[in-house]
mmCIF file of C-alpha atoms in Angstrom:
data_model
loop_
_atom_site.group_PDB
_atom_site.id
_atom_site.type_symbol
_atom_site.label_atom_id
_atom_site.label_comp_id
_atom_site.label_asym_id
_atom_site.label_seq_id
_atom_site.Cartn_x
_atom_site.Cartn_y
_atom_site.Cartn_z
ATOM 1 C CA UNK U 256 0.074 -0.386 0.030
ATOM 2 C CA UNK U 257 3.254 2.385 0.764
ATOM 3 C CA UNK U 258 4.566 4.066 -2.213
ATOM 4 C CA UNK U 259 7.376 5.840 -2.266
ATOM 5 C CA UNK U 260 8.779 6.791 -5.915
ATOM 6 C CA UNK U 261 11.748 8.992 -6.435
ATOM 7 C CA UNK U 262 12.467 11.322 -9.322
ATOM 8 C CA UNK U 263 15.417 13.492 -10.580
ATOM 9 C CA UNK U 264 18.467 11.188 -10.724
ATOM 10 C CA UNK U 265 20.927 11.021 -13.429
ATOM 11 C CA UNK U 266 24.342 11.987 -14.613
ATOM 12 C CA UNK U 267 25.653 15.367 -13.775
ATOM 13 C CA UNK U 268 29.716 16.603 -14.216
ATOM 14 C CA UNK U 269 31.545 17.373 -10.624
ATOM 15 C CA UNK U 270 30.694 20.309 -9.325
ATOM 16 C CA UNK U 271 27.295 20.045 -10.522
ATOM 17 C CA UNK U 272 23.621 19.849 -9.147
ATOM 18 C CA UNK U 273 20.925 17.742 -8.854
ATOM 19 C CA UNK U 274 17.359 17.652 -6.608
ATOM 20 C CA UNK U 275 15.917 14.549 -6.112
ATOM 21 C CA UNK U 276 12.310 14.119 -5.054
ATOM 22 C CA UNK U 277 10.245 11.133 -3.239
ATOM 23 C CA UNK U 278 6.608 11.304 -3.676
ATOM 24 C CA UNK U 279 4.993 9.276 -1.060
ATOM 25 C CA UNK U 280 1.346 7.765 -1.239
ATOM 26 C CA UNK U 281 -0.367 5.297 1.120
ATOM 27 C CA UNK U 282 0.665 6.762 4.124
ATOM 28 C CA UNK U 283 0.243 9.490 6.753
ATOM 29 C CA UNK U 284 2.950 11.383 5.338
ATOM 30 C CA UNK U 285 2.541 14.350 7.993
ATOM 31 C CA UNK U 286 3.303 12.096 10.600
ATOM 32 C CA UNK U 287 6.772 10.304 9.245
ATOM 33 C CA UNK U 288 10.232 10.440 9.389
ATOM 34 C CA UNK U 289 11.421 11.317 5.523
ATOM 35 C CA UNK U 290 15.264 9.793 4.530
ATOM 36 C CA UNK U 291 17.250 9.992 2.010
ATOM 37 C CA UNK U 292 20.016 6.719 1.808
ATOM 38 C CA UNK U 293 22.646 5.508 -0.759
ATOM 39 C CA UNK U 294 24.310 2.856 -1.708
ATOM 40 C CA UNK U 295 27.175 2.790 -4.100
ATOM 41 C CA UNK U 296 28.560 -0.525 -6.018
ATOM 42 C CA UNK U 297 30.670 -2.650 -3.460
ATOM 43 C CA UNK U 298 29.174 -0.863 -0.537
ATOM 44 C CA UNK U 299 26.814 -1.028 2.006
ATOM 45 C CA UNK U 300 23.925 1.578 2.223
ATOM 46 C CA UNK U 301 24.325 4.620 4.232
ATOM 47 C CA UNK U 302 22.335 7.045 5.474
ATOM 48 C CA UNK U 303 22.542 10.713 3.735
ATOM 49 C CA UNK U 304 20.000 12.783 4.904
ATOM 50 C CA UNK U 305 17.197 12.418 7.773
ATOM 51 C CA UNK U 306 13.918 15.019 8.205
ATOM 52 C CA UNK U 307 11.828 14.615 10.635
ATOM 53 C CA UNK U 308 7.686 15.227 11.025
ATOM 54 C CA UNK U 309 8.700 18.332 12.594
ATOM 55 C CA UNK U 310 10.531 19.427 9.709
ATOM 56 C CA UNK U 311 14.139 18.790 11.565
ATOM 57 C CA UNK U 312 16.636 17.825 8.982
ATOM 58 C CA UNK U 313 19.962 15.760 9.561
ATOM 59 C CA UNK U 314 23.014 14.908 7.592
ATOM 60 C CA UNK U 315 26.011 12.809 7.117
ATOM 61 C CA UNK U 316 29.496 13.989 7.700
ATOM 62 C CA UNK U 317 30.192 12.911 3.985
ATOM 63 C CA UNK U 318 27.502 15.178 2.817
ATOM 64 C CA UNK U 319 26.768 18.254 5.421
ATOM 65 C CA UNK U 320 27.058 21.793 3.723
ATOM 66 C CA UNK U 321 26.367 20.393 0.467
ATOM 67 C CA UNK U 322 23.029 18.214 0.706
ATOM 68 C CA UNK U 323 19.644 20.050 1.509
ATOM 69 C CA UNK U 324 16.441 17.739 3.098
ATOM 70 C CA UNK U 325 13.295 19.280 2.343
ATOM 71 C CA UNK U 326 9.567 18.290 2.952
ATOM 72 C CA UNK U 327 6.574 19.312 1.279
ATOM 73 C CA UNK U 328 3.809 18.110 3.091
ATOM 74 C CA UNK U 329 0.922 19.134 1.170
ATOM 75 C CA UNK U 330 3.032 17.518 -1.736
ATOM 76 C CA UNK U 331 3.536 14.327 -0.006
ATOM 77 C CA UNK U 332 7.143 14.681 -1.190
ATOM 78 C CA UNK U 333 10.497 14.637 0.305
ATOM 79 C CA UNK U 334 13.448 16.619 -1.706
ATOM 80 C CA UNK U 335 16.992 16.199 -1.412
ATOM 81 C CA UNK U 336 18.952 19.072 -2.937
ATOM 82 C CA UNK U 337 22.686 17.894 -4.084
ATOM 83 C CA UNK U 338 25.032 20.732 -4.487
ATOM 84 C CA UNK U 339 28.871 20.504 -4.837
ATOM 85 C CA UNK U 340 28.814 16.690 -6.169
ATOM 86 C CA UNK U 341 32.031 14.844 -6.117
ATOM 87 C CA UNK U 342 32.200 11.082 -7.812
ATOM 88 C CA UNK U 343 31.877 9.721 -4.398
ATOM 89 C CA UNK U 344 28.487 10.510 -4.858
ATOM 90 C CA UNK U 345 27.534 7.901 -7.133
ATOM 91 C CA UNK U 346 25.356 5.865 -6.298
ATOM 92 C CA UNK U 347 21.732 4.302 -6.045
ATOM 93 C CA UNK U 348 19.638 6.610 -4.075
ATOM 94 C CA UNK U 349 16.955 5.292 -1.990
ATOM 95 C CA UNK U 350 13.611 7.277 -0.470
ATOM 96 C CA UNK U 351 12.790 6.071 2.651
ATOM 97 C CA UNK U 352 9.404 6.516 5.559
ATOM 98 C CA UNK U 353 9.012 5.838 8.876
ATOM 99 C CA UNK U 354 8.884 6.715 12.435
ATOM 100 C CA UNK U 355 11.732 7.799 15.151
ATOM 101 C CA UNK U 356 10.765 5.554 17.491
ATOM 102 C CA UNK U 357 10.894 2.651 15.188
ATOM 103 C CA UNK U 358 7.608 1.737 15.806
ATOM 104 C CA UNK U 359 6.694 0.056 12.386
ATOM 105 C CA UNK U 360 8.520 -1.503 9.559
ATOM 106 C CA UNK U 361 9.983 1.217 7.090
ATOM 107 C CA UNK U 362 9.200 1.818 3.307
ATOM 108 C CA UNK U 363 11.524 2.073 0.612
ATOM 109 C CA UNK U 364 11.581 3.288 -2.479
ATOM 110 C CA UNK U 365 12.811 1.487 -5.613
ATOM 111 C CA UNK U 366 15.839 3.295 -6.232
ATOM 112 C CA UNK U 367 17.198 6.355 -8.643
ATOM 113 C CA UNK U 368 21.123 6.159 -10.308
ATOM 114 C CA UNK U 369 22.849 9.496 -9.339
ATOM 115 C CA UNK U 370 26.679 9.248 -11.356
ATOM 116 C CA UNK U 371 28.735 12.214 -10.810
ATOM 117 C CA UNK U 372 31.656 11.955 -13.660
ATOM 118 C CA UNK U 373 33.552 13.837 -15.695
#
């Protein structure tokens, strides 16, 4: 029933920008914590950014100062603005919905490729 659909990925040169979007359906969006994760080839999936139901963001050290997570509850959408992209940002990016108290099983989007290469 829960659906998370990512969009906005693609190929970008180092130093460039992309904005990822994740449109949610099947949940009471405004009460959920939303997050972005990524998984690079040969690596474990890692947290990129979280935004709480109260609109408080947090970031992995690797992206802090470059990425911005935001949400638009009226559109049931969470965004990840990615600036100053580096080749090491190349990964499949996944949208996630959960509750901060871990009272539910999280839902995940299908993933979207971001490639940073010259």
